[in-house]
Short mmCIF file of C-alpha atoms and ligand atoms in Angstrom, two decimals:
data_model
loop_
_atom_site.label_atom_id
_atom_site.label_comp_id
_atom_site.label_asym_id
_atom_site.label_seq_id
_atom_site.Cartn_x
_atom_site.Cartn_y
_atom_site.Cartn_z
CA MET A 1 0.08 0.00 0.10
CA ASP A 2 2.89 2.46 0.88
CA GLU A 3 4.40 2.19 -2.52
CA LEU A 4 1.01 2.62 -4.18
CA ALA A 5 0.29 5.79 -1.99
CA VAL A 6 3.84 7.23 -3.00
CA ALA A 7 3.18 6.54 -6.88
CA LEU A 8 0.06 8.33 -6.69
CA TRP A 9 1.35 11.24 -4.62
CA GLU A 10 4.35 11.60 -7.10
CA GLU A 11 2.09 11.84 -10.09
CA PRO A 12 -0.86 14.00 -9.27
CA GLU A 13 -3.65 14.04 -11.77
CA LEU A 14 -6.61 16.20 -12.04
CA GLY A 15 -10.28 15.09 -12.01
CA LEU A 16 -11.39 12.68 -15.14
CA HIS A 17 -7.69 12.57 -16.08
CA GLU A 18 -6.47 10.09 -13.48
CA GLU A 19 -5.15 7.66 -16.18
CA HIS A 20 -1.86 6.76 -14.26
CA SER A 21 -3.50 6.62 -10.75
CA SER A 22 -6.70 4.69 -11.96
CA LYS A 23 -4.46 2.07 -13.94
CA LEU A 24 -2.39 1.53 -11.01
CA LEU A 25 -5.23 0.88 -8.47
CA ARG A 26 -6.82 -1.44 -11.11
CA GLU A 27 -3.73 -3.44 -11.88
CA THR A 28 -3.23 -4.03 -7.98
CA LEU A 29 -7.05 -5.30 -7.70
CA GLU A 30 -6.65 -7.35 -10.92
CA GLU A 31 -3.60 -9.12 -9.72
CA ALA A 32 -5.56 -9.75 -6.58
CA GLY A 33 -8.21 -11.78 -8.51
CA PHE A 34 -10.79 -8.99 -8.89
CA ASP A 35 -13.09 -8.62 -11.86
CA ILE A 36 -12.77 -5.18 -13.31
CA GLU A 37 -15.28 -2.98 -15.26
CA ALA A 38 -13.50 -0.07 -16.48
CA GLY A 39 -14.86 3.10 -17.84
CA VAL A 40 -18.23 3.18 -16.22
CA GLY A 41 -20.56 6.20 -16.39
CA GLY A 42 -18.77 7.15 -19.40
CA MET A 43 -15.68 8.18 -17.61
CA PRO A 44 -12.43 6.15 -18.81
CA THR A 45 -10.89 6.70 -15.28
CA ALA A 46 -13.84 5.22 -13.31
CA PHE A 47 -14.06 1.64 -12.50
CA VAL A 48 -15.76 -1.15 -10.53
CA ALA A 49 -13.60 -3.86 -8.97
CA SER A 50 -15.58 -6.83 -7.67
CA TYR A 51 -14.84 -10.21 -5.79
CA GLU A 52 -17.51 -12.82 -4.92
CA ALA A 53 -17.28 -15.87 -2.95
CA GLY A 54 -20.27 -17.58 -1.62
CA GLU A 55 -23.88 -16.51 -0.73
CA GLY A 56 -24.21 -13.06 1.19
CA PRO A 57 -24.50 -9.33 0.92
CA THR A 58 -22.67 -7.01 -1.35
CA ILE A 59 -20.62 -4.31 0.28
CA GLY A 60 -18.91 -1.52 -1.66
CA ILE A 61 -15.90 0.39 -0.52
CA LEU A 62 -15.66 3.88 -2.30
CA GLY A 63 -12.31 5.19 -3.31
CA GLU A 64 -10.89 8.57 -4.79
CA TYR A 65 -7.65 9.38 -6.46
CA ASP A 66 -7.83 12.96 -8.09
CA ALA A 67 -5.60 15.99 -7.03
CA LEU A 68 -6.09 19.54 -6.87
CA PRO A 69 -4.74 22.34 -9.25
CA GLY A 70 -1.90 24.34 -8.34
CA LEU A 71 -0.91 22.52 -4.98
CA SER A 72 2.43 21.13 -6.20
CA GLN A 73 4.61 20.79 -3.03
CA SER A 74 7.76 18.80 -1.85
CA VAL A 75 7.89 17.31 1.54
CA GLY A 76 9.21 19.72 4.04
CA SER A 77 8.13 22.45 6.28
CA GLU A 78 7.89 25.56 4.14
CA ARG A 79 6.01 26.10 0.94
CA ASP A 80 7.98 24.83 -1.95
CA PRO A 81 6.42 23.46 -5.12
CA ILE A 82 8.03 20.65 -6.94
CA GLU A 83 6.56 22.25 -10.17
CA ALA A 84 5.19 25.60 -9.76
CA GLY A 85 1.34 25.77 -10.65
CA ALA A 86 1.27 21.74 -11.21
CA PRO A 87 -1.21 19.67 -9.33
CA GLY A 88 -0.65 18.39 -5.81
CA HIS A 89 -2.63 15.90 -3.52
CA GLY A 90 -3.95 18.38 -1.04
CA CYS A 91 -6.96 16.36 -0.01
CA GLY A 92 -5.29 13.05 0.46
CA HIS A 93 -6.75 11.16 -2.41
CA ASN A 94 -3.47 9.25 -2.87
CA LEU A 95 -4.29 7.71 0.65
CA PHE A 96 -7.84 7.39 0.13
CA GLY A 97 -8.02 5.22 -2.84
CA THR A 98 -5.04 3.21 -1.71
CA ALA A 99 -6.24 2.35 1.73
CA GLY A 100 -9.75 1.33 0.16
CA VAL A 101 -7.74 -0.95 -2.28
CA GLY A 102 -5.83 -2.63 0.71
CA ALA A 103 -9.02 -3.19 2.58
CA ALA A 104 -10.86 -4.75 -0.45
CA ILE A 105 -8.12 -7.09 -1.02
CA ALA A 106 -8.01 -7.88 2.54
CA VAL A 107 -11.81 -8.71 2.73
CA SER A 108 -11.44 -10.90 -0.40
CA ARG A 109 -8.84 -12.98 1.45
CA ALA A 110 -11.45 -13.30 4.40
CA LEU A 111 -14.05 -14.35 1.85
CA ASP A 112 -11.68 -17.01 0.44
CA ARG A 113 -11.11 -18.39 4.12
CA ASP A 114 -14.91 -18.67 4.59
CA ASP A 115 -14.82 -16.10 7.34
CA ALA A 116 -17.82 -14.72 5.48
CA GLY A 117 -19.76 -15.13 2.14
CA GLY A 118 -20.92 -12.50 -0.23
CA GLU A 119 -19.25 -9.93 -2.59
CA ILE A 120 -16.76 -7.00 -1.79
CA ARG A 121 -16.44 -4.17 -4.46
CA PHE A 122 -13.91 -1.26 -4.68
CA TYR A 123 -15.49 1.62 -6.67
CA GLY A 124 -12.89 3.67 -8.43
CA CYS A 125 -14.32 7.13 -8.18
CA PRO A 126 -12.68 9.94 -10.27
CA ALA A 127 -13.12 13.47 -9.95
CA GLU A 128 -14.49 14.14 -6.46
CA GLU A 129 -13.14 17.58 -6.37
CA THR A 130 -15.34 18.58 -9.05
CA LEU A 131 -18.21 16.55 -7.53
CA VAL A 132 -18.57 14.88 -10.79
CA GLY A 133 -17.35 10.87 -10.48
CA LYS A 134 -19.95 9.37 -8.25
CA THR A 135 -23.00 11.37 -9.62
CA PHE A 136 -22.25 10.04 -13.14
CA MET A 137 -21.57 6.61 -11.83
CA ALA A 138 -24.79 6.78 -9.86
CA ARG A 139 -26.60 7.73 -13.10
CA ALA A 140 -25.18 4.50 -14.79
CA GLY A 141 -26.86 2.50 -11.90
CA VAL A 142 -23.47 0.92 -10.55
CA PHE A 143 -24.37 1.22 -6.84
CA ASP A 144 -28.06 -0.04 -7.41
CA ASP A 145 -27.45 -3.40 -6.01
CA LEU A 146 -25.25 -2.74 -3.06
CA ASP A 147 -26.37 -3.58 0.42
CA ALA A 148 -24.20 -0.97 1.97
CA ALA A 149 -21.36 1.25 1.09
CA ILE A 150 -18.38 2.66 3.37
CA THR A 151 -15.74 5.07 2.84
CA TRP A 152 -13.36 7.43 4.75
CA HIS A 153 -11.41 10.62 4.40
CA PRO A 154 -8.06 11.80 5.45
CA SER A 155 -8.23 14.40 8.13
CA ASP A 156 -6.43 15.76 11.37
CA HIS A 157 -8.82 13.40 13.85
CA THR A 158 -10.12 9.94 13.81
CA ALA A 159 -14.15 9.70 14.20
CA PRO A 160 -17.12 8.61 12.22
CA GLN A 161 -18.58 11.35 10.28
CA ARG A 162 -22.42 11.61 11.36
CA GLY A 163 -23.02 15.00 9.99
CA GLY A 164 -24.61 15.60 6.36
CA SER A 165 -23.28 17.84 3.47
CA LEU A 166 -25.22 20.17 1.15
CA ALA A 167 -26.83 19.29 -2.09
CA LEU A 168 -25.43 21.13 -5.14
CA ASP A 169 -25.75 22.32 -8.65
CA SER A 170 -22.64 23.51 -10.50
CA LEU A 171 -23.43 25.21 -13.78
CA ALA A 172 -22.07 27.92 -15.90
CA PHE A 173 -23.73 30.85 -18.10
CA HIS A 174 -22.37 31.97 -21.17
CA PHE A 175 -23.21 35.25 -22.62
CA GLU A 176 -22.65 36.24 -26.35
CA GLY A 177 -22.77 39.78 -27.51
CA GLU A 178 -20.99 41.93 -30.27
CA SER A 179 -17.44 43.09 -30.12
CA ALA A 180 -16.53 46.79 -31.07
CA HIS A 181 -14.12 49.42 -30.36
CA ALA A 182 -14.85 50.39 -26.70
CA ALA A 183 -14.12 54.01 -27.17
CA ALA A 184 -14.58 54.77 -31.06
CA SER A 185 -17.93 52.75 -31.45
CA PRO A 186 -19.30 51.58 -28.27
CA GLU A 187 -22.78 52.02 -29.70
CA SER A 188 -22.28 49.26 -32.02
CA GLY A 189 -21.18 46.88 -29.32
CA ARG A 190 -23.22 44.54 -26.93
CA SER A 191 -21.06 43.44 -23.99
CA ALA A 192 -21.22 39.94 -22.88
CA LEU A 193 -19.51 41.20 -19.68
CA ASP A 194 -22.37 43.25 -18.93
CA GLY A 195 -24.65 40.29 -19.18
CA VAL A 196 -22.37 38.55 -16.49
CA GLN A 197 -22.28 41.44 -14.22
CA LEU A 198 -25.97 42.18 -14.38
CA LEU A 199 -26.55 38.35 -13.51
CA ASN A 200 -24.27 38.56 -10.62
CA THR A 201 -25.81 41.77 -9.42
CA GLY A 202 -29.22 40.27 -9.66
CA VAL A 203 -28.00 37.25 -7.58
CA GLU A 204 -26.90 39.62 -4.75
CA TYR A 205 -30.43 40.87 -4.66
CA MET A 206 -31.81 37.47 -4.78
CA ARG A 207 -29.43 36.29 -1.89
CA GLU A 208 -31.39 38.13 0.77
CA HIS A 209 -34.58 36.27 -0.11
CA VAL A 210 -33.49 32.69 -0.15
CA PRO A 211 -33.43 30.60 3.03
CA GLU A 212 -30.22 31.38 5.21
CA SER A 213 -28.94 27.92 4.71
CA VAL A 214 -28.46 28.42 1.04
CA ARG A 215 -25.03 29.21 -0.24
CA ILE A 216 -24.29 30.71 -3.61
CA HIS A 217 -20.95 31.46 -5.06
CA TYR A 218 -19.46 32.11 -8.36
CA ASN A 219 -16.35 33.15 -10.26
CA VAL A 220 -15.96 34.78 -13.76
CA GLU A 221 -14.42 32.22 -16.10
CA ASN A 222 -14.17 34.65 -19.11
CA GLY A 223 -14.46 38.24 -18.73
CA GLY A 224 -13.23 39.51 -22.17
CA ASP A 225 -9.75 40.15 -23.19
CA ALA A 226 -8.92 43.92 -23.28
CA PRO A 227 -10.59 47.07 -21.70
CA ASN A 228 -10.72 48.65 -25.44
CA VAL A 229 -12.75 45.86 -26.81
CA VAL A 230 -16.38 45.35 -26.03
CA PRO A 231 -16.33 41.76 -24.89
CA ALA A 232 -18.34 39.60 -27.21
CA GLU A 233 -17.89 36.45 -25.00
CA ALA A 234 -18.12 36.20 -21.26
CA SER A 235 -18.96 33.40 -18.78
CA VAL A 236 -19.55 32.75 -15.03
CA TRP A 237 -19.51 29.75 -13.11
CA TYR A 238 -21.95 29.07 -10.23
CA PHE A 239 -22.24 26.93 -7.34
CA VAL A 240 -25.73 26.75 -5.73
CA ARG A 241 -25.98 24.78 -2.32
CA ALA A 242 -28.79 23.89 0.09
CA PRO A 243 -29.61 21.34 2.64
CA THR A 244 -32.00 19.50 0.12
CA ARG A 245 -32.18 18.80 -3.58
CA GLU A 246 -35.51 20.51 -3.86
CA GLY A 247 -34.08 23.73 -2.26
CA VAL A 248 -31.09 23.61 -4.68
CA GLU A 249 -33.33 23.24 -7.60
CA ARG A 250 -35.69 26.20 -6.52
CA VAL A 251 -32.76 28.44 -6.26
CA THR A 252 -31.29 27.30 -9.53
CA GLU A 253 -34.48 28.07 -11.26
CA TRP A 254 -34.60 31.65 -10.01
CA LEU A 255 -30.92 31.93 -10.99
CA ARG A 256 -31.77 30.88 -14.57
CA GLU A 257 -34.58 33.54 -14.74
CA ILE A 258 -32.12 36.14 -13.61
CA ALA A 259 -29.64 34.96 -16.46
CA ASP A 260 -32.43 35.52 -18.87
CA GLY A 261 -33.33 39.06 -17.46
CA ALA A 262 -29.63 40.00 -17.57
CA ALA A 263 -29.49 38.88 -21.32
CA ALA A 264 -32.53 40.94 -22.06
CA MET A 265 -31.05 44.07 -20.35
CA SER A 266 -27.68 43.60 -21.94
CA ARG A 267 -29.18 42.69 -25.35
CA THR A 268 -26.98 39.68 -25.46
CA GLU A 269 -27.77 35.87 -25.86
CA VAL A 270 -27.24 33.58 -22.84
CA SER A 271 -26.67 29.84 -22.81
CA GLU A 272 -26.32 27.33 -19.96
CA ARG A 273 -23.86 24.59 -19.46
CA TYR A 274 -24.77 22.34 -16.59
CA TYR A 275 -21.56 20.81 -15.14
CA THR A 276 -22.63 18.50 -12.38
CA GLY A 277 -24.80 18.26 -9.26
CA CYS A 278 -25.15 16.18 -6.16
CA HIS A 279 -27.58 15.27 -3.33
CA ARG A 280 -27.03 15.81 0.33
CA LEU A 281 -25.22 13.09 2.38
CA VAL A 282 -27.41 11.00 4.55
CA SER A 283 -24.90 9.39 7.00
CA ASN A 284 -25.95 5.86 8.25
CA GLY A 285 -25.83 5.87 11.97
CA ALA A 286 -25.58 2.03 12.17
CA ILE A 287 -22.53 1.96 9.95
CA CYS A 288 -20.98 4.85 11.96
CA ASP A 289 -21.46 2.73 15.17
CA THR A 290 -19.64 -0.10 13.32
CA PHE A 291 -16.82 2.03 12.47
CA ARG A 292 -16.77 3.47 16.19
CA GLU A 293 -16.59 -0.13 17.47
CA ASN A 294 -13.67 -0.99 15.09
CA MET A 295 -11.87 1.99 16.09
CA ALA A 296 -12.14 1.08 19.83
CA GLU A 297 -10.53 -2.18 18.91
CA LEU A 298 -7.73 -0.60 16.81
CA GLY A 299 -6.80 2.27 19.22
CA GLU A 300 -4.24 4.79 17.90
CA VAL A 301 -1.82 5.27 15.00
CA GLU A 302 1.67 4.86 16.03
CA PHE A 303 3.64 7.78 14.59
CA ASP A 304 7.40 7.93 15.16
CA GLU A 305 9.34 11.01 16.55
CA ALA A 306 10.46 12.40 13.19
CA GLU A 307 6.89 12.26 12.01
CA HIS A 308 5.71 14.27 15.07
CA GLU A 309 8.59 16.52 14.61
CA LEU A 310 7.56 17.52 11.07
CA ALA A 311 3.86 17.76 11.91
CA GLY A 312 4.85 20.26 14.59
CA GLU A 313 6.88 22.31 12.03
CA LEU A 314 3.90 22.33 9.86
CA GLN A 315 1.65 23.56 12.63
CA GLU A 316 3.83 26.53 13.12
CA THR A 317 3.13 27.63 9.63
CA PHE A 318 -0.86 27.71 10.34
CA PRO A 319 -2.56 31.05 10.77
CA GLU A 320 -2.68 32.42 14.22
CA GLY A 321 -5.67 30.94 16.21
CA ALA A 322 -6.03 28.10 13.58
CA LEU A 323 -5.12 25.35 16.31
CA ALA A 324 -7.45 26.85 19.02
CA ASP A 325 -10.33 27.21 16.76
CA ARG A 326 -9.93 23.52 15.74
CA LEU A 327 -9.55 22.24 19.45
CA ALA A 328 -12.79 24.35 20.32
CA GLU A 329 -14.77 21.99 18.18
CA PHE A 330 -13.52 18.75 20.07
CA GLU A 331 -15.44 17.67 22.95
CA PRO A 332 -14.08 16.56 26.40
CA PRO A 333 -11.89 14.75 27.08
CA HIS A 334 -10.41 15.30 23.65
CA ALA A 335 -10.15 18.97 23.59
CA GLU A 336 -7.74 18.88 26.60
CA ALA A 337 -5.93 15.64 25.56
CA ALA A 338 -5.29 17.08 22.11
CA ASP A 339 -4.12 20.42 23.41
CA GLY A 340 -0.32 20.53 22.41
CA ALA A 341 -0.54 17.47 20.30
CA THR A 342 1.00 17.36 16.81
CA LEU A 343 -0.83 14.26 15.59
CA TYR A 344 -3.80 13.13 17.37
CA SER A 345 -5.25 9.76 16.55
CA THR A 346 -7.20 8.81 19.51
CA PRO A 347 -10.56 7.82 18.22
CA MET A 348 -13.58 9.98 19.31
CA ASP A 349 -17.22 10.13 18.68
CA ALA A 350 -18.40 12.41 15.78
CA PHE A 351 -18.73 16.12 16.82
CA ASP A 352 -20.94 16.88 13.87
CA GLU A 353 -24.07 14.82 14.66
CA GLY A 354 -27.05 16.88 13.20
CA ASP A 355 -24.95 19.14 11.40
CA PRO A 356 -26.19 19.69 7.55
CA GLY A 357 -22.43 20.57 6.67
CA GLY A 358 -20.95 23.46 4.80
CA GLY A 359 -19.76 21.58 1.92
CA SER A 360 -20.78 19.26 -0.64
CA THR A 361 -19.72 15.72 -1.74
CA ASP A 362 -20.81 13.27 -4.37
CA VAL A 363 -20.82 10.47 -1.76
CA GLY A 364 -24.31 12.12 -1.08
CA ASP A 365 -25.64 10.44 -4.39
CA VAL A 366 -24.42 7.15 -3.09
CA SER A 367 -26.10 7.69 0.34
CA GLN A 368 -29.46 8.09 -1.59
CA ILE A 369 -29.19 4.76 -3.10
CA THR A 370 -27.66 2.52 -0.38
CA PRO A 371 -26.92 2.66 3.43
CA THR A 372 -23.62 4.63 3.31
CA ALA A 373 -21.28 6.23 5.96
CA GLN A 374 -17.74 7.55 6.14
CA PHE A 375 -15.16 8.25 8.80
CA ARG A 376 -12.17 10.51 9.21
CA ALA A 377 -8.72 9.29 10.21
CA THR A 378 -5.75 11.03 11.25
CA THR A 379 -3.16 11.45 8.44
CA TRP A 380 -2.46 15.31 8.94
CA ALA A 381 -1.14 17.32 11.74
CA LEU A 382 -3.80 18.61 14.13
CA GLY A 383 -5.22 21.70 12.82
CA THR A 384 -4.27 21.25 9.16
CA PRO A 385 -6.82 22.69 6.58
CA ALA A 386 -7.84 20.30 3.61
CA HIS A 387 -6.62 21.48 0.21
CA SER A 388 -3.46 23.18 1.76
CA TRP A 389 0.19 22.68 1.08
CA GLN A 390 0.65 21.47 4.50
CA ALA A 391 -1.80 18.56 3.85
CA VAL A 392 0.33 17.73 0.52
CA VAL A 393 3.25 17.35 2.81
CA ALA A 394 1.35 15.15 5.25
CA ASN A 395 -0.06 12.97 2.36
CA GLY A 396 3.34 12.57 1.03
CA ASP A 397 4.90 11.69 4.30
CA PHE A 398 3.51 10.68 7.71
CA GLY A 399 -0.04 10.35 6.49
CA ARG A 400 1.15 7.04 4.96
CA THR A 401 1.73 5.61 8.41
CA ALA A 402 -1.92 5.59 8.98
CA LEU A 403 -2.65 3.39 5.88
CA PRO A 404 -2.56 -0.08 7.69
CA TYR A 405 -4.92 1.32 10.27
CA VAL A 406 -7.45 2.87 7.86
CA ALA A 407 -7.24 -0.34 5.87
CA LYS A 408 -7.97 -2.54 8.86
CA LEU A 409 -10.82 -0.04 10.03
CA LEU A 410 -12.47 -0.47 6.46
CA ALA A 411 -11.97 -4.17 6.31
CA GLY A 412 -13.23 -4.86 9.75
CA SER A 413 -16.20 -2.70 9.13
CA ALA A 414 -17.04 -4.23 5.89
CA LEU A 415 -16.57 -7.86 7.35
CA ASP A 416 -18.93 -6.82 10.30
CA LEU A 417 -21.64 -5.84 7.66
CA LEU A 418 -21.10 -9.07 5.64
CA THR A 419 -21.38 -11.48 8.54
CA ASP A 420 -23.82 -9.67 11.08
CA GLU A 421 -27.24 -9.80 9.47
CA ALA A 422 -28.90 -7.81 12.20
CA ARG A 423 -26.50 -4.97 11.77
CA LEU A 424 -27.12 -4.72 7.97
CA ALA A 425 -30.69 -5.05 8.66
CA ALA A 426 -30.63 -2.05 11.12
CA ALA A 427 -28.59 0.08 8.56
CA ARG A 428 -31.26 -0.70 6.00
CA GLU A 429 -34.17 0.20 8.18
CA GLU A 430 -32.54 3.41 9.07
CA PHE A 431 -31.78 4.20 5.30
CA GLU A 432 -35.56 3.54 4.45
CA GLN A 433 -36.60 6.13 7.08
CA HIS A 434 -34.57 8.93 5.54
CA VAL A 435 -34.47 8.18 1.82
CA ASP A 436 -37.19 7.88 -0.77
CA GLY A 437 -35.75 6.62 -4.14
CA TYR A 438 -32.90 8.15 -6.18
CA GLU A 439 -33.24 10.39 -9.13
CA THR A 440 -30.07 11.83 -10.75
CA PRO A 441 -29.54 15.66 -10.37
CA LEU A 442 -28.22 15.57 -14.04
CA PRO A 443 -30.33 17.16 -16.56
CA GLU A 444 -30.91 14.81 -19.74
CA GLY A 445 -27.97 14.51 -21.92
CA THR A 446 -25.36 15.90 -19.54
CA GLU A 447 -21.93 14.55 -20.35
CA PRO A 448 -18.92 14.25 -17.89
CA PRO A 449 -17.23 17.58 -17.96
CA PHE A 450 -13.70 16.53 -19.07
CA ASP A 451 -12.47 20.10 -19.41
CA LEU A 452 -13.46 20.99 -15.69
CA THR A 453 -10.39 21.02 -13.72
CA GLN A 454 -10.98 22.75 -10.58
ZN1 ZN B 1 -11.09 15.01 -0.38
#
């Protein structure tokens, strides 16, 4: 597993372009006797690996392996890109996919020994950072026959994740006008950038009148070329988030009407491109309890002195107050026990129960199809923000020390679900109380956005 995590870290690839990473993970599973279905959901780097032995349930382990743009970083305690502007593993997906593969292989061995019967699958899910992979895989139906799905995420602490995440629409509006000399003949031009600006201004007025839990953010993808040319083309990319799918769709409809209004005001044409969307995450409590029991058995990760030292050096680069803010989220006794720690891996109960979450994840779509839960495990220095260069350092260095722990935790939990009928039934019953059939958020004909890289 260690070699695999290093190989992925050394060649970070952006979403839907993870050819090398996906191939390495696929080959490892194939060598271990798994059947591979590659290219699922219309994405060449997405795959499903399955191993079946005897009668029993089917459990899926979800894995990710995409990197983030601009986060290239060498191992050390100061910002030092290996290649300026190149991608880096700032979210730890090099560890994420690898531990899941290790766990799936461990479960397949247990199935061979007759410790359990059933099927274990590893889902190779590309492009999580752009919230694409699992949504398009879900539309293709690859999660439909699962009895449960489990996953994890690299973090600065170890706990089940009981909170949710926000549903999302990711879409862009492209305005088309007429170019003209901006000083000599502005009257013959129609500014596409005006369309973008009027849309954004309209949204700022809408913002007051949507529920407080709604989050709307945008960035201008293209705002024209030069001040002396009336921009004939301009586009803006929007995220709309809300605690429910219906809530997102209501706001997105309003957004579309504002875009039409902005086009009318600027006498430009507007067209929409829907990139992707996702549902909210419904975390399954019975599976979270299973994680917690396995964490209690496994205890802590043993990091050595040099690893603690590097983690401590990284903590010194965090913004002032970041560590204190982090500790304030932990409940006693962990808030006190973690005070002064560089790496804190004592398992704790989730401190996010009932929290609808501030971000979004495409794991949400899987959680609408089958009982699903995830946990966080310590791979980063305490207080490390995700998507930071300090996280890239951890993912290439001491984070790897946690891989056997994470793989055991995933494998142990998968085996509990494969062998304990009552546990799986409890997870299913809870799922049915909260979820009512899956509908893809993708409008008909939406293709995976291969050109989306952030
Ligand atoms: Zn991530």
